[in-house]
Short mmCIF file of C-alpha atoms in Angstrom, two decimals:
data_model
loop_
_atom_site.label_atom_id
_atom_site.label_comp_id
_atom_site.label_asym_id
_atom_site.label_seq_id
_atom_site.Cartn_x
_atom_site.Cartn_y
_atom_site.Cartn_z
CA MET A 15 104.08 0.41 79.32
CA GLY A 16 106.20 2.98 81.12
CA GLU A 17 109.81 2.69 82.26
CA GLY A 18 109.87 2.25 86.01
CA VAL A 19 109.00 -0.05 88.88
CA SER A 20 105.55 -0.96 90.16
CA ILE A 21 105.87 -1.92 93.83
CA ILE A 22 103.20 -4.52 94.61
CA LEU A 23 102.65 -4.72 98.36
CA CYS A 24 100.33 -7.59 99.26
CA THR A 25 98.95 -7.80 102.78
CA PHE A 26 96.61 -9.84 104.92
CA ASN A 27 95.71 -8.28 108.27
CA GLY A 28 98.87 -6.20 108.04
CA LYS A 29 97.69 -2.98 109.64
CA ASP A 30 100.28 -3.20 112.42
CA ARG A 31 103.13 -4.24 110.09
CA LEU A 32 102.59 -1.75 107.28
CA PRO A 33 103.82 1.52 108.86
CA SER A 34 107.52 0.57 108.82
CA THR A 35 107.23 -0.98 105.35
CA LEU A 36 105.60 2.15 103.93
CA GLU A 37 108.10 4.40 105.68
CA ALA A 38 110.97 2.53 104.03
CA ILE A 39 109.30 2.81 100.61
CA GLN A 40 109.08 6.58 101.01
CA LYS A 41 112.83 6.72 101.64
CA LEU A 42 113.75 4.89 98.42
CA ASP A 43 116.03 6.52 95.87
CA SER A 44 113.73 8.83 93.93
CA LYS A 45 115.68 8.61 90.64
CA VAL A 46 113.61 5.62 89.51
CA PRO A 47 109.96 6.25 88.55
CA ILE A 48 107.73 4.20 90.84
CA GLU A 49 104.15 3.56 91.82
CA LEU A 50 102.80 1.71 94.83
CA ILE A 51 99.96 -0.80 94.50
CA LEU A 52 98.79 -2.05 97.87
CA VAL A 53 96.68 -5.20 97.53
CA ASP A 54 94.52 -6.08 100.52
CA ASN A 55 94.02 -9.85 100.42
CA ALA A 56 90.76 -10.36 102.34
CA SER A 57 91.90 -8.66 105.56
CA THR A 58 89.56 -8.65 108.54
CA ASP A 59 91.39 -6.24 110.86
CA GLY A 60 90.48 -2.94 109.22
CA THR A 61 93.59 -2.84 107.04
CA GLY A 62 91.66 -1.36 104.11
CA GLU A 63 90.34 1.59 106.09
CA TRP A 64 93.76 2.20 107.61
CA VAL A 65 95.49 2.18 104.22
CA ASN A 66 93.00 4.54 102.61
CA ASP A 67 93.37 6.97 105.52
CA TYR A 68 97.15 6.68 105.27
CA PHE A 69 97.16 7.47 101.55
CA LYS A 70 94.88 10.48 102.11
CA THR A 71 96.91 11.99 104.94
CA SER A 72 100.46 11.14 103.84
CA ASN A 73 102.29 13.43 101.48
CA LEU A 74 103.52 10.73 99.10
CA ASP A 75 105.65 11.87 96.18
CA PHE A 76 104.66 8.91 93.98
CA PRO A 77 101.31 7.47 92.82
CA ALA A 78 99.73 5.02 95.27
CA ARG A 79 96.49 3.12 95.13
CA TYR A 80 94.62 0.54 97.12
CA ILE A 81 93.15 -2.65 95.64
CA SER A 82 90.96 -5.17 97.42
CA GLU A 83 91.34 -8.82 96.39
CA SER A 84 88.72 -10.91 98.16
CA LYS A 85 89.97 -14.31 96.95
CA PRO A 86 92.34 -15.66 99.63
CA GLY A 87 95.84 -16.65 98.55
CA LEU A 88 99.00 -14.68 97.90
CA ILE A 89 99.09 -15.54 94.20
CA HIS A 90 95.63 -14.02 93.70
CA ALA A 91 96.79 -10.80 95.34
CA ARG A 92 99.93 -10.73 93.21
CA VAL A 93 98.01 -11.33 89.99
CA ALA A 94 95.67 -8.45 90.87
CA GLY A 95 98.73 -6.26 91.36
CA ILE A 96 100.32 -7.37 88.10
CA LYS A 97 97.16 -6.56 86.15
CA SER A 98 97.01 -3.11 87.72
CA ALA A 99 100.69 -2.23 87.27
CA SER A 100 101.68 0.60 84.93
CA PHE A 101 105.45 0.08 84.74
CA ASN A 102 107.52 -2.58 82.98
CA PHE A 103 109.19 -3.94 86.11
CA LEU A 104 107.52 -5.32 89.22
CA LEU A 105 108.75 -5.51 92.79
CA PHE A 106 106.89 -7.79 95.20
CA CYS A 107 107.36 -6.26 98.64
CA ASP A 108 105.88 -8.16 101.57
CA ASP A 109 104.21 -6.24 104.38
CA ASP A 110 107.05 -7.14 106.76
CA ASN A 111 109.87 -6.03 104.44
CA SER A 112 111.82 -2.78 104.72
CA LEU A 113 113.81 -2.08 101.57
CA ALA A 114 117.25 -0.45 101.63
CA THR A 115 117.23 3.05 100.14
CA ASP A 116 119.13 1.97 96.99
CA TYR A 117 117.05 -1.18 96.40
CA LEU A 118 115.12 0.21 93.45
CA SER A 119 118.05 1.90 91.73
CA VAL A 120 120.25 -1.20 91.95
CA GLY A 121 117.53 -3.54 90.72
CA PHE A 122 116.36 -1.18 87.97
CA GLN A 123 119.86 -0.84 86.52
CA LEU A 124 120.41 -4.59 86.52
CA PHE A 125 117.22 -5.09 84.52
CA LYS A 126 118.08 -2.29 82.12
CA SER A 127 121.49 -3.82 81.43
CA ASN A 128 120.26 -7.37 80.78
CA PRO A 129 117.23 -7.99 78.53
CA LYS A 130 117.28 -11.69 79.46
CA LEU A 131 116.84 -10.96 83.16
CA GLY A 132 113.37 -12.02 84.27
CA VAL A 133 113.61 -12.42 88.04
CA LEU A 134 115.96 -10.80 90.54
CA GLY A 135 116.22 -11.65 94.23
CA GLY A 136 117.93 -9.89 97.11
CA ASN A 137 119.55 -10.54 100.46
CA GLY A 138 117.18 -10.62 103.43
CA ILE A 139 118.55 -9.35 106.74
CA PRO A 140 116.66 -10.43 109.86
CA ASP A 141 115.09 -7.68 111.94
CA MET A 142 114.59 -9.58 115.16
CA GLU A 143 111.83 -8.46 117.52
CA GLY A 144 112.99 -10.95 120.12
CA PRO A 145 115.88 -13.35 120.78
CA GLU A 146 117.36 -15.08 117.73
CA PRO A 147 117.02 -18.86 118.06
CA ASP A 148 120.20 -20.88 117.65
CA TRP A 149 118.67 -22.89 114.80
CA LEU A 150 117.76 -19.90 112.58
CA SER A 151 121.03 -19.88 110.62
CA ARG A 152 120.33 -23.46 109.46
CA TYR A 153 116.85 -22.65 108.19
CA GLN A 154 117.18 -18.99 107.26
CA LYS A 155 116.25 -19.43 103.60
CA SER A 156 112.87 -20.82 104.67
CA PHE A 157 112.22 -17.40 106.23
CA ALA A 158 113.47 -15.48 103.15
CA LEU A 159 116.68 -14.55 104.95
CA GLY A 160 120.33 -14.55 104.01
CA PRO A 161 122.25 -15.01 100.75
CA GLN A 162 120.49 -16.98 98.03
CA ALA A 163 123.66 -18.08 96.26
CA GLU A 164 127.41 -18.17 96.83
CA ARG A 165 127.85 -15.09 94.66
CA SER A 166 125.81 -12.56 92.73
CA GLY A 167 124.71 -13.46 89.23
CA LYS A 168 122.65 -16.02 87.36
CA ILE A 169 121.01 -18.89 89.23
CA GLN A 170 122.28 -21.89 87.29
CA GLU A 171 119.79 -24.48 88.54
CA ARG A 172 116.93 -25.43 86.24
CA PRO A 173 114.41 -25.26 87.68
CA GLY A 174 115.81 -22.54 89.91
CA TYR A 175 114.29 -19.83 92.03
CA VAL A 176 114.72 -16.94 94.44
CA TYR A 177 112.34 -16.28 97.28
CA GLY A 178 109.43 -14.03 96.45
CA ALA A 179 109.99 -11.52 99.25
CA ALA A 180 111.45 -8.33 97.72
CA ALA A 181 111.85 -10.01 94.31
CA PHE A 182 111.79 -8.11 91.01
CA PHE A 183 109.99 -9.54 87.96
CA ARG A 184 109.77 -8.42 84.35
CA LYS A 185 106.10 -7.65 83.83
CA LYS A 186 105.38 -8.24 80.15
CA PRO A 187 105.88 -12.02 79.96
CA LEU A 188 103.91 -12.63 83.15
CA LEU A 189 101.07 -10.36 82.06
CA ASN A 190 100.89 -11.99 78.62
CA LEU A 191 100.67 -15.41 80.25
CA ILE A 192 97.98 -14.26 82.69
CA ASN A 193 95.96 -12.64 79.90
CA SER A 194 96.06 -15.93 77.98
CA GLY A 195 94.01 -17.49 80.77
CA TYR A 196 96.82 -19.26 82.58
CA HIS A 197 95.60 -20.78 85.84
CA PHE A 198 97.83 -20.78 88.92
CA TYR A 199 97.39 -23.86 91.08
CA LEU A 200 99.66 -22.95 94.00
CA THR A 201 97.78 -20.26 95.88
CA GLY A 202 100.37 -19.40 98.55
CA ARG A 203 99.54 -18.26 102.07
CA THR A 204 95.92 -17.94 103.19
CA GLN A 205 94.31 -17.13 106.52
CA THR A 206 94.15 -20.78 107.55
CA GLN A 207 97.06 -22.35 105.67
CA VAL A 208 100.77 -21.78 105.16
CA ILE A 209 101.04 -23.50 101.76
CA SER A 210 103.80 -22.06 99.66
CA GLY A 211 105.15 -22.84 96.23
CA ASP A 212 103.78 -19.81 94.41
CA ASP A 213 107.25 -18.21 94.44
CA LEU A 214 108.67 -21.27 92.70
CA GLU A 215 105.77 -21.36 90.25
CA LEU A 216 106.39 -17.78 89.11
CA CYS A 217 110.15 -18.30 88.85
CA TRP A 218 109.84 -21.55 86.93
CA LEU A 219 107.36 -20.01 84.52
CA MET A 220 109.82 -17.22 83.80
CA GLN A 221 112.53 -19.80 83.11
CA LEU A 222 110.17 -21.68 80.80
CA MET A 223 109.60 -18.42 78.91
CA GLY A 224 113.34 -18.11 78.35
CA TYR A 225 114.29 -15.63 81.06
CA GLU A 226 117.11 -15.78 83.58
CA ILE A 227 116.87 -15.69 87.37
CA HIS A 228 119.56 -13.71 89.18
CA TYR A 229 120.60 -12.99 92.76
CA ALA A 230 122.27 -9.72 93.78
CA GLU A 231 124.05 -9.69 97.13
CA ASN A 232 124.01 -5.88 97.29
CA LEU A 233 120.19 -5.84 97.10
CA LYS A 234 119.44 -5.71 100.81
CA PHE A 235 116.18 -5.58 102.70
CA PHE A 236 115.20 -6.06 106.31
CA HIS A 237 112.71 -8.81 107.10
CA THR A 238 110.84 -8.51 110.39
CA MET A 239 110.96 -11.65 112.51
CA PRO A 240 108.41 -11.51 115.37
CA PRO A 241 108.73 -13.96 118.28
CA SER A 242 105.63 -15.82 117.08
CA ARG A 243 107.57 -17.01 114.03
CA MET A 244 110.75 -17.86 115.88
CA THR A 245 109.48 -21.14 117.28
CA THR A 246 110.12 -24.70 116.17
CA ASP A 247 106.36 -25.28 115.98
CA TYR A 248 106.01 -22.47 113.43
CA LEU A 249 109.03 -23.76 111.48
CA ILE A 250 107.50 -27.23 111.30
CA LYS A 251 104.18 -25.75 110.15
CA MET A 252 105.90 -23.62 107.51
CA LYS A 253 108.13 -26.38 106.14
CA SER A 254 105.14 -28.72 106.03
CA GLY A 255 103.30 -26.07 104.04
CA THR A 256 106.16 -25.89 101.57
CA ALA A 257 106.11 -29.68 101.16
CA ALA A 258 102.33 -29.56 100.66
CA GLY A 259 102.95 -28.14 97.19
CA SER A 260 105.21 -31.03 96.12
CA GLY A 261 102.65 -32.89 94.03
CA LEU A 262 101.71 -29.83 92.00
CA LEU A 263 105.26 -28.59 91.66
CA TYR A 264 106.23 -31.97 90.25
CA SER A 265 104.22 -31.10 87.13
CA TYR A 266 106.64 -28.23 86.50
CA ARG A 267 109.72 -30.27 87.32
CA TYR A 268 108.68 -33.05 84.96
CA PHE A 269 107.66 -30.70 82.15
CA ILE A 270 110.91 -28.73 82.36
CA GLN A 271 112.90 -31.97 82.11
CA HIS A 272 110.60 -33.72 79.61
CA PRO A 273 108.75 -31.03 77.61
CA ASN A 274 107.75 -33.43 74.83
CA SER A 275 106.56 -36.24 77.07
CA SER A 276 103.03 -37.65 76.89
CA SER A 277 100.38 -37.47 79.58
CA PHE A 278 100.68 -41.24 80.03
CA LYS A 279 104.40 -41.01 80.75
CA PHE A 280 103.73 -38.17 83.18
CA LYS A 281 101.20 -40.37 84.97
CA LEU A 282 103.73 -43.18 85.32
CA ALA A 283 106.38 -40.78 86.61
CA TYR A 284 103.96 -39.15 89.04
CA PHE A 285 102.86 -42.42 90.62
CA SER A 286 106.48 -43.50 90.83
CA GLN A 287 107.13 -40.36 92.88
CA LEU A 288 104.05 -41.11 94.99
CA LEU A 289 105.33 -44.60 95.78
CA LYS A 290 108.81 -43.29 96.55
CA ALA A 291 107.45 -40.55 98.85
CA GLY A 292 105.33 -43.09 100.73
CA LEU A 293 108.18 -45.55 101.21
CA ILE A 294 110.54 -42.86 102.47
CA PHE A 295 107.94 -41.56 104.91
CA GLN A 296 107.17 -45.02 106.29
CA LYS A 297 110.88 -45.78 106.66
CA HIS A 298 111.53 -42.61 108.66
CA LYS A 299 108.36 -43.11 110.70
CA TRP A 300 109.54 -46.57 111.72
CA LYS A 301 113.02 -45.31 112.58
CA GLN A 302 111.61 -42.51 114.70
CA ALA A 303 109.39 -44.94 116.58
CA VAL A 304 112.40 -46.91 117.82
CA LYS A 305 114.83 -44.06 118.43
CA SER A 306 114.88 -40.99 120.64
CA GLN A 307 112.94 -38.05 119.24
CA SER A 308 113.97 -34.44 118.71
CA TRP A 309 112.20 -31.48 117.19
CA GLU A 310 114.36 -31.72 114.05
CA LYS A 311 113.40 -35.37 113.62
CA ASN A 312 109.78 -34.31 114.03
CA LEU A 313 110.40 -31.63 111.41
CA ALA A 314 111.82 -34.16 108.95
CA LEU A 315 108.89 -36.52 109.51
CA ALA A 316 106.35 -33.70 109.10
CA ILE A 317 107.94 -32.68 105.79
CA LEU A 318 107.92 -36.27 104.49
CA SER A 319 104.32 -36.78 105.61
CA SER A 320 103.19 -33.56 103.93
CA ARG A 321 105.04 -34.44 100.72
CA TRP A 322 103.46 -37.91 100.59
CA THR A 323 100.01 -36.49 101.29
CA SER A 324 100.49 -33.93 98.53
CA PHE A 325 101.23 -36.63 95.97
CA LYS A 326 98.34 -38.80 97.22
CA GLU A 327 95.72 -36.05 97.06
CA ASN A 328 96.70 -33.91 94.08
CA TYR A 329 97.05 -36.15 91.03
CA SER A 330 93.99 -34.73 89.29
CA LEU A 331 95.21 -31.16 89.77
CA ALA A 332 98.77 -32.10 88.83
CA LYS A 333 97.51 -33.75 85.65
CA ALA A 334 95.47 -30.64 84.79
CA LEU A 335 98.52 -28.46 85.41
CA PHE A 336 100.71 -30.65 83.20
CA SER A 337 98.07 -30.50 80.45
CA GLN A 338 97.99 -26.72 80.77
CA LEU A 339 101.76 -26.55 80.36
CA GLN A 340 101.46 -28.68 77.23
CA SER A 341 98.72 -26.42 75.84
CA LYS A 342 100.72 -23.20 76.29
CA SER A 343 103.62 -24.27 74.08
CA GLU A 344 103.66 -20.92 72.26
CA PHE A 345 104.98 -19.27 75.43
CA TRP A 346 107.85 -21.63 76.19
CA LYS A 347 111.43 -21.33 75.06
CA LEU A 348 112.70 -24.71 76.10
CA ASN A 349 116.31 -24.18 75.05
CA PRO A 350 117.05 -20.63 76.27
#
């Protein structure tokens, strides 16, 4: 496993977004050995043909290759990239990210100086393609924008996370876990759904394996914000998608807090959360029916509804995920 950074660029129908992302990658500090792995996640707009032509005609000064992953879901694309990576550090770059020129060198040095560092997140700066809505500052983290902590350094929360856009990961522990047959239940974005949680899943697994999660304020990248995303309807859809992973993510939360608990105790705790989620949703639904509505109240209700639905519909999968966590005990360092 070589010393360097494998940039994993996952895309779905990203032909029109990729040029600026690839241009920024070519301007990165060349002191760090890199490779680019572009994973096409079931695109239907000719992205694959465009990428292959681009790689043939561009004079890239680093290795670059194209991979097609036909199974929809961001996590499947990322796993394909991880398996193909040659270097010991990974950088997940979305197809609407433009990395600052020193992004690699800063991140690489932080990993080299801290063997416990497993995940490193940066500071997303909005690249607005239209007017900035007045509500964006309140919800910027949902769009992978802005600072992820009050200061640079270790994320103290457990479980804690940084957003997956432009995040570094240490490859070896993830690859070992994948090669053991670990199954990821949170698939991430697909063509028809905006269900997230895969970022949290990867971060929480790294914490379970004894690694730290850090944020670095001086790691800066630009995140393109098209007008189609800067609507309250899109925000509601996206936040609902995040809440749709609640039932499955609870398996991680419970296991991290109670690693030696039985499946029966997990079942009791899960259905307690289901009951709580349902009561909270019904309470807010009743309040909204008798009071004036606003889009933010609709947002809150959509999140609560999605969370309740997630717990109602996903017990079997959550139970299987909890059992998998129990069965992989050789990977976990529960008191890092």
